[in-house]
Amino acid sequence: MAKIYRDEDINIDYVKNKKIAILGYGSQGRAWALNLRDSGLNVVVGLERKGESWKKAEEDGFKPLFTKDAVRDADIIVFLVPDMVQKNLWINSVKPYMKRGADMVFAHGFNIHYKLIDPPHDSDVYMIAPKAPGPIVRRMFESGYGVPALVAVYQNVSGSAFEKALAIAKALGCARAGVIETTFKEETETDLFGEQVILVGGVMELIKASFETLVKNGYQPEVAYFEVLNELKLIVDLIYEGGLVHMLKAVSDTAKYGGITVGKTIIDDHVKMNMVKALERIRNGEFAREWLKEYENGMPTVHKELEELRNSLIEKVGNEIRKMIFKKA
Ligand SMILES: NC(=O)c1ccc[n+]([C@@H]2O[C@H](COP(=O)([O-])OP(=O)(O)OC[C@H]3O[C@@H](n4cnc5c(N)ncnc54)[C@H](O)[C@@H]3O)[C@@H](O)[C@H]2O)c1
Ligand SMILES: CC(C)(O)[C@@H](O)C(=O)O
Ligand SMILES: [Mg+2]
Ligand SMILES: [Mg+2]
């Protein structure tokens, strides 16, 4: 079994008096900046322009700097802008201004694994990859818990890159849950696989397909929404709390039998073959090349699909239902 590092295994002093530049103040950037500051670390937020993120960081009590000024005397530089943006940010606003030997830190291995960024040979390069969306990284920290994270070292010039990665993971609250060592390759490939096949892609398409099937066959959209989307969270909560058997114990015997037998005919060998194909495209770099091209063309596919989703029945019905059921009585 993999070694799981917890708070008591980690010494935060490795990063205690270091100046940490958090580049980006979005999903992960905000969570990292706030959690690290609350853990007593010296954080500066670096941004490219005085836009929404700048305003948000100021509202949270930071004094953001332009990237080049934030990295000038930083000991640790954390790349928390979108993956497709990191290379240009590195070339134009970090590399020419950073202190020699400053650490380069990532929350996902994409740019290093697919060789978009070629880091200087005298820098420690490591990763802390929280296994959760940014707002949850912050929410769990505030409530005294944490989300798990993976840590990996790509370059260890100082000899203490791993200890620094663990220290940052602890300051993020991740070692309250558990931190596992991995490689940039393993993190990148499994993270992309997870988000494409289940967490983002798979779940979304299962929800859409089951909703459409019910509605096309004459059932009320609101009934379909409750059945395939709202209750999904409640069932996943049971799996999260206690595992698959725990969830099966909470549902009826009818649901157990139906789920066990029919589930396999939905997620059949054909679906499993598609999963292997998706993994293969990640491993041979085909997905990364396609995504780079999509990004360079202005993300037409992403914009088109989001527009279609915004106008879809499940979103319209869901928006109305959520207004009702989440309204405080
Ligand atoms: N979103 C997540 O929950 C999550 C989870 C784990 C790992 N990660 C990784 O964390 C990193 C950051 O992802 P994110 O989703 O938090 O990013 P994000 O999309 O939330 O980043 C937004 C921030 O980047 C800045 N930004 C956007 N475009 C820019 C540009 N062209 N130049 C400079 N700055 C720009 C914005 O001003 C904002 O401050 C990525 O490597 C991602 O893979 C994200
Ligand atoms: C939150 C996720 C999906 O786990 C992350 O990997 C991301 O890229 O946003
Ligand atoms: Mg990801
Ligand atoms: Mg992920």
Tab-separated table of C-alpha atoms and ligand atoms in Angstrom:
chain	number	residue	atom	x	y	z
A	1	MET	CA	0.000	0.000	0.000
A	2	ALA	CA	1.201	3.534	-0.785
A	3	LYS	CA	2.620	5.489	2.159
A	4	ILE	CA	0.101	8.098	3.271
A	5	TYR	CA	1.608	11.198	4.915
A	6	ARG	CA	-0.428	12.948	7.621
A	7	ASP	CA	0.108	16.190	9.561
A	8	GLU	CA	2.262	14.503	12.221
A	9	ASP	CA	4.736	13.205	9.577
A	10	ILE	CA	5.425	16.660	8.119
A	11	ASN	CA	7.570	19.621	9.174
A	12	ILE	CA	6.164	22.899	7.865
A	13	ASP	CA	9.415	24.738	8.721
A	14	TYR	CA	10.806	23.766	5.297
A	15	VAL	CA	8.718	26.593	3.786
A	16	LYS	CA	8.144	28.732	6.870
A	17	ASN	CA	10.218	31.831	6.082
A	18	LYS	CA	10.096	31.541	2.322
A	19	LYS	CA	8.359	34.072	0.103
A	20	ILE	CA	5.702	32.204	-1.880
A	21	ALA	CA	4.342	33.808	-5.074
A	22	ILE	CA	0.926	32.451	-6.025
A	23	LEU	CA	0.405	33.190	-9.729
A	24	GLY	CA	-3.318	33.338	-10.508
A	25	TYR	CA	-6.273	33.919	-8.225
A	26	GLY	CA	-8.904	31.597	-9.636
A	27	SER	CA	-10.202	28.209	-8.499
A	28	GLN	CA	-6.954	26.854	-6.969
A	29	GLY	CA	-5.083	30.179	-6.659
A	30	ARG	CA	-7.551	31.684	-4.194
A	31	ALA	CA	-7.723	28.499	-2.096
A	32	TRP	CA	-3.921	28.166	-1.977
A	33	ALA	CA	-3.302	31.832	-1.154
A	34	LEU	CA	-5.858	31.850	1.675
A	35	ASN	CA	-4.956	28.448	3.152
A	36	LEU	CA	-1.204	29.104	3.047
A	37	ARG	CA	-1.672	32.539	4.627
A	38	ASP	CA	-3.908	31.071	7.343
A	39	SER	CA	-1.163	28.495	8.000
A	40	GLY	CA	1.263	31.333	8.749
A	41	LEU	CA	3.171	31.362	5.458
A	42	ASN	CA	4.418	34.423	3.579
A	43	VAL	CA	2.214	34.700	0.474
A	44	VAL	CA	2.175	37.236	-2.338
A	45	VAL	CA	-0.378	37.084	-5.178
A	46	GLY	CA	0.970	37.722	-8.693
A	47	LEU	CA	-1.347	38.658	-11.569
A	48	GLU	CA	-0.999	39.890	-15.137
A	49	ARG	CA	-3.614	42.641	-15.002
A	50	LYS	CA	-5.887	44.611	-12.714
A	51	GLY	CA	-9.078	42.671	-13.500
A	52	GLU	CA	-11.577	40.557	-11.577
A	53	SER	CA	-8.913	38.389	-9.882
A	54	TRP	CA	-7.044	41.480	-8.712
A	55	LYS	CA	-10.237	42.845	-7.157
A	56	LYS	CA	-11.048	39.513	-5.509
A	57	ALA	CA	-7.545	39.202	-4.045
A	58	GLU	CA	-7.793	42.726	-2.638
A	59	GLU	CA	-11.191	41.924	-1.121
A	60	ASP	CA	-9.529	38.948	0.593
A	61	GLY	CA	-6.894	41.245	2.096
A	62	PHE	CA	-3.986	40.644	-0.301
A	63	LYS	CA	-1.977	43.354	-2.049
A	64	PRO	CA	-1.557	41.765	-5.484
A	65	LEU	CA	1.489	42.600	-7.601
A	66	PHE	CA	2.097	42.258	-11.320
A	67	THR	CA	3.617	38.830	-12.007
A	68	LYS	CA	7.103	40.121	-12.740
A	69	ASP	CA	7.204	42.028	-9.440
A	70	ALA	CA	5.737	39.111	-7.459
A	71	VAL	CA	8.366	36.648	-8.703
A	72	ARG	CA	11.378	38.994	-8.429
A	73	ASP	CA	12.347	38.031	-4.874
A	74	ALA	CA	10.098	34.958	-4.445
A	75	ASP	CA	11.682	31.742	-3.166
A	76	ILE	CA	8.754	29.609	-4.348
A	77	ILE	CA	6.719	30.324	-7.499
A	78	VAL	CA	3.391	28.502	-7.834
A	79	PHE	CA	1.723	28.280	-11.264
A	80	LEU	CA	-2.029	28.492	-10.667
A	81	VAL	CA	-3.205	29.950	-13.960
A	82	PRO	CA	-4.912	27.654	-16.521
A	83	ASP	CA	-2.683	24.903	-17.923
A	84	MET	CA	-2.811	26.371	-21.444
A	85	VAL	CA	-1.649	29.778	-20.152
A	86	GLN	CA	1.319	28.641	-18.052
A	87	LYS	CA	3.882	28.413	-20.880
A	88	ASN	CA	3.442	32.030	-22.039
A	89	LEU	CA	3.329	33.299	-18.475
A	90	TRP	CA	6.576	31.430	-17.803
A	91	ILE	CA	8.346	32.791	-20.888
A	92	ASN	CA	7.129	36.391	-20.714
A	93	SER	CA	6.583	37.209	-17.044
A	94	VAL	CA	8.433	34.698	-14.872
A	95	LYS	CA	11.678	33.471	-16.468
A	96	PRO	CA	13.203	36.922	-17.165
A	97	TYR	CA	12.448	38.238	-13.656
A	98	MET	CA	12.683	35.343	-11.187
A	99	LYS	CA	15.447	34.922	-8.650
A	100	ARG	CA	17.990	32.303	-9.725
A	101	GLY	CA	17.207	28.927	-8.176
A	102	ALA	CA	13.668	29.793	-7.053
A	103	ASP	CA	11.377	26.769	-6.778
A	104	MET	CA	8.831	26.087	-9.542
A	105	VAL	CA	5.655	24.540	-8.201
A	106	PHE	CA	2.595	23.129	-9.962
A	107	ALA	CA	-0.850	21.828	-8.977
A	108	HIS	CA	-1.001	19.556	-12.038
A	109	GLY	CA	1.801	18.013	-14.078
A	110	PHE	CA	0.592	18.924	-17.598
A	111	ASN	CA	3.182	21.547	-18.563
A	112	ILE	CA	6.159	19.594	-17.265
A	113	HIS	CA	5.021	16.129	-18.361
A	114	TYR	CA	4.151	17.221	-21.919
A	115	LYS	CA	7.329	19.387	-22.034
A	116	LEU	CA	5.603	22.729	-22.631
A	117	ILE	CA	7.769	24.311	-19.933
A	118	ASP	CA	11.489	23.589	-19.750
A	119	PRO	CA	12.440	24.596	-16.207
A	120	PRO	CA	15.899	25.940	-15.335
A	121	HIS	CA	18.309	23.260	-14.167
A	122	ASP	CA	19.096	25.055	-10.903
A	123	SER	CA	15.484	25.159	-9.632
A	124	ASP	CA	13.661	22.624	-7.527
A	125	VAL	CA	10.534	21.585	-9.466
A	126	TYR	CA	7.728	19.888	-7.600
A	127	MET	CA	3.975	19.499	-7.472
A	128	ILE	CA	1.196	19.449	-4.935
A	129	ALA	CA	-1.985	18.300	-6.689
A	130	PRO	CA	-5.088	18.608	-4.518
A	131	LYS	CA	-7.618	15.972	-5.497
A	132	ALA	CA	-10.532	18.407	-5.331
A	133	PRO	CA	-11.928	21.538	-6.986
A	134	GLY	CA	-10.383	24.758	-5.603
A	135	PRO	CA	-13.437	26.060	-3.696
A	136	ILE	CA	-13.648	22.726	-1.852
A	137	VAL	CA	-9.928	22.932	-0.957
A	138	ARG	CA	-10.781	26.185	0.813
A	139	ARG	CA	-14.134	25.106	2.281
A	140	MET	CA	-12.704	21.912	3.812
A	141	PHE	CA	-9.737	23.825	5.262
A	142	GLU	CA	-12.056	26.364	6.903
A	143	SER	CA	-14.154	23.619	8.459
A	144	GLY	CA	-11.063	21.991	10.006
A	145	TYR	CA	-10.728	19.182	7.459
A	146	GLY	CA	-8.755	18.829	4.274
A	147	VAL	CA	-8.806	17.219	0.848
A	148	PRO	CA	-6.240	14.580	-0.180
A	149	ALA	CA	-3.326	15.555	-2.415
A	150	LEU	CA	-0.594	13.961	-4.487
A	151	VAL	CA	2.965	15.285	-4.325
A	152	ALA	CA	5.765	14.694	-6.821
A	153	VAL	CA	9.292	15.913	-7.437
A	154	TYR	CA	10.653	16.501	-10.949
A	155	GLN	CA	13.930	18.217	-10.013
A	156	ASN	CA	15.580	18.121	-6.595
A	157	VAL	CA	18.528	20.509	-6.665
A	158	SER	CA	18.384	21.512	-3.000
A	159	GLY	CA	17.915	17.983	-1.705
A	160	SER	CA	14.745	19.010	0.140
A	161	ALA	CA	12.220	19.361	-2.692
A	162	PHE	CA	10.071	16.491	-1.382
A	163	GLU	CA	10.048	17.917	2.162
A	164	LYS	CA	8.985	21.322	0.776
A	165	ALA	CA	6.195	19.718	-1.260
A	166	LEU	CA	4.937	17.930	1.857
A	167	ALA	CA	5.180	21.159	3.891
A	168	ILE	CA	3.039	23.037	1.357
A	169	ALA	CA	0.554	20.154	1.261
A	170	LYS	CA	0.283	20.395	5.054
A	171	ALA	CA	-0.226	24.177	4.922
A	172	LEU	CA	-3.005	23.608	2.366
A	173	GLY	CA	-4.750	21.323	4.846
A	174	CYS	CA	-4.221	18.272	2.640
A	175	ALA	CA	-2.263	16.274	5.217
A	176	ARG	CA	-5.310	16.352	7.505
A	177	ALA	CA	-6.759	13.949	4.914
A	178	GLY	CA	-3.695	12.243	3.451
A	179	VAL	CA	-0.873	12.935	1.003
A	180	ILE	CA	0.613	10.344	-1.365
A	181	GLU	CA	3.840	10.512	-3.352
A	182	THR	CA	3.527	10.116	-7.105
A	183	THR	CA	5.373	11.149	-10.289
A	184	PHE	CA	4.507	13.959	-12.712
A	185	LYS	CA	3.642	11.250	-15.259
A	186	GLU	CA	1.304	9.318	-12.968
A	187	GLU	CA	-0.463	12.448	-11.686
A	188	THR	CA	-0.925	13.943	-15.163
A	189	GLU	CA	-2.249	10.767	-16.766
A	190	THR	CA	-4.551	9.722	-13.915
A	191	ASP	CA	-5.878	13.252	-13.393
A	192	LEU	CA	-6.761	13.646	-17.078
A	193	PHE	CA	-8.260	10.140	-17.147
A	194	GLY	CA	-10.378	10.848	-14.050
A	195	GLU	CA	-11.793	14.132	-15.276
A	196	GLN	CA	-12.510	12.858	-18.793
A	197	VAL	CA	-13.882	9.422	-18.011
A	198	ILE	CA	-15.812	9.900	-14.786
A	199	LEU	CA	-15.569	13.103	-12.712
A	200	VAL	CA	-16.458	15.608	-15.426
A	201	GLY	CA	-17.118	13.802	-18.714
A	202	GLY	CA	-18.520	10.426	-17.678
A	203	VAL	CA	-20.850	11.662	-14.945
A	204	MET	CA	-22.123	14.563	-17.044
A	205	GLU	CA	-22.928	12.358	-20.028
A	206	LEU	CA	-24.586	9.682	-17.825
A	207	ILE	CA	-26.779	12.378	-16.280
A	208	LYS	CA	-27.668	13.903	-19.659
A	209	ALA	CA	-28.358	10.548	-21.324
A	210	SER	CA	-30.533	9.206	-18.489
A	211	PHE	CA	-32.455	12.507	-18.221
A	212	GLU	CA	-33.070	12.585	-21.977
A	213	THR	CA	-34.185	8.941	-21.991
A	214	LEU	CA	-36.809	9.547	-19.291
A	215	VAL	CA	-38.102	12.798	-20.818
A	216	LYS	CA	-38.249	11.363	-24.381
A	217	ASN	CA	-40.326	8.520	-23.016
A	218	GLY	CA	-42.944	10.826	-21.575
A	219	TYR	CA	-41.883	11.364	-17.955
A	220	GLN	CA	-41.993	14.822	-16.327
A	221	PRO	CA	-38.652	16.693	-16.560
A	222	GLU	CA	-38.843	17.648	-12.867
A	223	VAL	CA	-39.271	13.998	-11.859
A	224	ALA	CA	-36.365	13.051	-14.123
A	225	TYR	CA	-34.203	15.815	-12.608
A	226	PHE	CA	-34.772	14.597	-9.047
A	227	GLU	CA	-34.133	10.999	-10.099
A	228	VAL	CA	-30.920	11.296	-12.114
A	229	LEU	CA	-29.229	14.471	-10.877
A	230	ASN	CA	-30.362	15.601	-7.430
A	231	GLU	CA	-30.294	12.126	-5.880
A	232	LEU	CA	-26.934	11.367	-7.464
A	233	LYS	CA	-25.241	13.638	-4.910
A	234	LEU	CA	-26.958	11.853	-2.045
A	235	ILE	CA	-25.924	8.421	-3.305
A	236	VAL	CA	-22.338	9.601	-3.975
A	237	ASP	CA	-22.224	11.049	-0.436
A	238	LEU	CA	-22.924	7.533	0.899
A	239	ILE	CA	-20.166	6.061	-1.278
A	240	TYR	CA	-17.780	8.837	-0.118
A	241	GLU	CA	-18.605	8.233	3.554
A	242	GLY	CA	-18.446	4.461	3.623
A	243	GLY	CA	-17.715	2.857	0.248
A	244	LEU	CA	-19.783	0.922	-2.280
A	245	VAL	CA	-21.052	-1.748	0.124
A	246	HIS	CA	-22.110	0.960	2.595
A	247	MET	CA	-24.136	2.628	-0.174
A	248	LEU	CA	-25.669	-0.715	-1.212
A	249	LYS	CA	-26.728	-1.308	2.410
A	250	ALA	CA	-28.639	1.985	2.425
A	251	VAL	CA	-30.669	1.329	-0.731
A	252	SER	CA	-33.494	-1.160	-1.077
A	253	ASP	CA	-32.902	-4.792	-2.057
A	254	THR	CA	-34.739	-3.993	-5.286
A	255	ALA	CA	-32.244	-1.209	-6.026
A	256	LYS	CA	-29.347	-3.497	-5.063
A	257	TYR	CA	-30.439	-6.251	-7.452
A	258	GLY	CA	-31.368	-3.840	-10.264
A	259	GLY	CA	-28.178	-1.840	-9.825
A	260	ILE	CA	-25.894	-4.860	-9.678
A	261	THR	CA	-27.387	-6.570	-12.743
A	262	VAL	CA	-28.412	-3.693	-15.025
A	263	GLY	CA	-25.450	-1.387	-14.210
A	264	LYS	CA	-23.115	-3.840	-15.947
A	265	THR	CA	-25.220	-3.770	-19.125
A	266	ILE	CA	-24.943	0.051	-19.239
A	267	ILE	CA	-21.219	0.267	-18.430
A	268	ASP	CA	-20.438	-2.726	-20.627
A	269	ASP	CA	-17.265	-3.982	-22.352
A	270	HIS	CA	-17.730	-1.431	-25.106
A	271	VAL	CA	-17.634	1.408	-22.558
A	272	LYS	CA	-14.563	-0.148	-20.932
A	273	MET	CA	-12.862	-0.289	-24.352
A	274	ASN	CA	-13.640	3.410	-24.785
A	275	MET	CA	-12.010	4.068	-21.397
A	276	VAL	CA	-8.848	2.287	-22.520
A	277	LYS	CA	-8.867	4.356	-25.744
A	278	ALA	CA	-9.197	7.575	-23.739
A	279	LEU	CA	-6.268	6.493	-21.550
A	280	GLU	CA	-4.190	5.646	-24.611
A	281	ARG	CA	-4.809	9.132	-26.120
A	282	ILE	CA	-3.652	10.675	-22.843
A	283	ARG	CA	-0.545	8.501	-22.637
A	284	ASN	CA	0.586	9.028	-26.233
A	285	GLY	CA	0.058	12.811	-26.068
A	286	GLU	CA	-2.774	12.885	-28.630
A	287	PHE	CA	-5.227	14.483	-26.196
A	288	ALA	CA	-2.672	17.139	-25.147
A	289	ARG	CA	-1.954	18.030	-28.810
A	290	GLU	CA	-5.686	18.255	-29.598
A	291	TRP	CA	-6.344	20.452	-26.536
A	292	LEU	CA	-3.445	22.779	-27.428
A	293	LYS	CA	-4.896	23.237	-30.926
A	294	GLU	CA	-8.417	23.840	-29.548
A	295	TYR	CA	-6.990	26.445	-27.145
A	296	GLU	CA	-4.975	28.178	-29.889
A	297	ASN	CA	-8.142	28.395	-32.040
A	298	GLY	CA	-10.060	30.176	-29.250
A	299	MET	CA	-11.744	27.079	-27.745
A	300	PRO	CA	-14.636	26.846	-30.262
A	301	THR	CA	-15.736	23.394	-29.062
A	302	VAL	CA	-15.811	24.440	-25.396
A	303	HIS	CA	-17.837	27.593	-26.141
A	304	LYS	CA	-20.312	25.778	-28.415
A	305	GLU	CA	-20.929	22.930	-25.949
A	306	LEU	CA	-21.348	25.308	-23.010
A	307	GLU	CA	-23.889	27.359	-24.974
A	308	GLU	CA	-25.840	24.199	-25.845
A	309	LEU	CA	-25.769	23.109	-22.195
A	310	ARG	CA	-26.957	26.529	-20.962
A	311	ASN	CA	-29.979	26.213	-23.244
A	312	SER	CA	-30.678	22.560	-22.435
A	313	LEU	CA	-33.843	21.400	-20.671
A	314	ILE	CA	-31.965	19.789	-17.777
A	315	GLU	CA	-30.223	23.085	-16.940
A	316	LYS	CA	-33.425	25.121	-17.246
A	317	VAL	CA	-35.422	22.699	-15.108
A	318	GLY	CA	-32.541	22.415	-12.625
A	319	ASN	CA	-32.199	26.195	-12.249
A	320	GLU	CA	-35.905	26.511	-11.381
A	321	ILE	CA	-35.919	23.535	-9.008
A	322	ARG	CA	-32.766	24.693	-7.188
A	323	LYS	CA	-34.291	28.154	-6.663
A	324	MET	CA	-37.161	26.410	-4.881
A	325	ILE	CA	-35.469	23.688	-2.905
A	326	PHE	CA	-32.399	25.622	-1.745
A	327	LYS	CA	-34.492	28.616	-0.622
A	328	LYS	CA	-34.342	28.904	3.169
A	329	ALA	CA	-37.730	28.203	4.759
B	1	LIG	N1	-9.664	23.910	-10.895
B	1	LIG	C1	-9.318	22.990	-10.012
B	1	LIG	O1	-10.047	22.710	-9.070
B	1	LIG	C2	-7.992	22.264	-10.085
B	1	LIG	C3	-7.778	21.096	-9.321
B	1	LIG	C4	-6.502	20.529	-9.286
B	1	LIG	C5	-5.489	21.097	-10.064
B	1	LIG	N2	-5.763	22.193	-10.838
B	1	LIG	C6	-4.660	22.807	-11.587
B	1	LIG	O2	-4.409	24.094	-11.022
B	1	LIG	C7	-3.942	24.972	-12.037
B	1	LIG	C8	-4.830	26.214	-12.078
B	1	LIG	O3	-6.111	25.812	-12.524
B	1	LIG	P1	-7.426	26.607	-12.086
B	1	LIG	O4	-8.583	25.806	-12.597
B	1	LIG	O5	-7.341	26.969	-10.660
B	1	LIG	O6	-7.249	27.920	-12.963
B	1	LIG	P2	-8.322	29.072	-13.191
B	1	LIG	O7	-8.935	28.911	-14.548
B	1	LIG	O8	-9.263	29.187	-12.057
B	1	LIG	O9	-7.321	30.337	-13.224
B	1	LIG	C9	-7.812	31.586	-13.238
B	1	LIG	C10	-6.697	32.567	-12.898
B	1	LIG	O10	-5.755	32.610	-13.982
B	1	LIG	C11	-5.678	33.938	-14.468
B	1	LIG	N3	-5.518	33.886	-15.909
B	1	LIG	C12	-6.418	33.451	-16.825
B	1	LIG	N4	-5.928	33.618	-18.072
B	1	LIG	C13	-4.704	34.177	-17.935
B	1	LIG	C14	-3.716	34.596	-18.856
B	1	LIG	N5	-3.887	34.460	-20.186
B	1	LIG	N6	-2.561	35.113	-18.354
B	1	LIG	C15	-2.376	35.243	-17.022
B	1	LIG	N7	-3.272	34.881	-16.100
B	1	LIG	C16	-4.428	34.357	-16.561
B	1	LIG	C17	-7.017	34.580	-14.088
B	1	LIG	O11	-6.886	35.980	-14.013
B	1	LIG	C18	-7.268	33.954	-12.733
B	1	LIG	O12	-6.564	34.663	-11.736
B	1	LIG	C19	-3.946	24.169	-13.312
B	1	LIG	O13	-2.658	23.614	-13.479
B	1	LIG	C20	-4.962	23.056	-13.053
B	1	LIG	O14	-4.778	21.898	-13.812
B	1	LIG	C21	-6.964	22.778	-10.868
B	2	LIG	C1	-11.151	19.277	-10.103
B	2	LIG	C2	-10.475	18.306	-11.065
B	2	LIG	C3	-11.421	17.890	-12.174
B	2	LIG	O1	-10.113	17.151	-10.339
B	2	LIG	C4	-9.150	18.892	-11.611
B	2	LIG	O2	-8.345	17.852	-12.081
B	2	LIG	C5	-9.289	19.954	-12.686
B	2	LIG	O3	-8.572	19.872	-13.689
B	2	LIG	O4	-10.079	20.896	-12.497
B	3	MG	MG	-7.318	18.204	-13.822
B	4	MG	MG	-8.228	16.401	-10.743
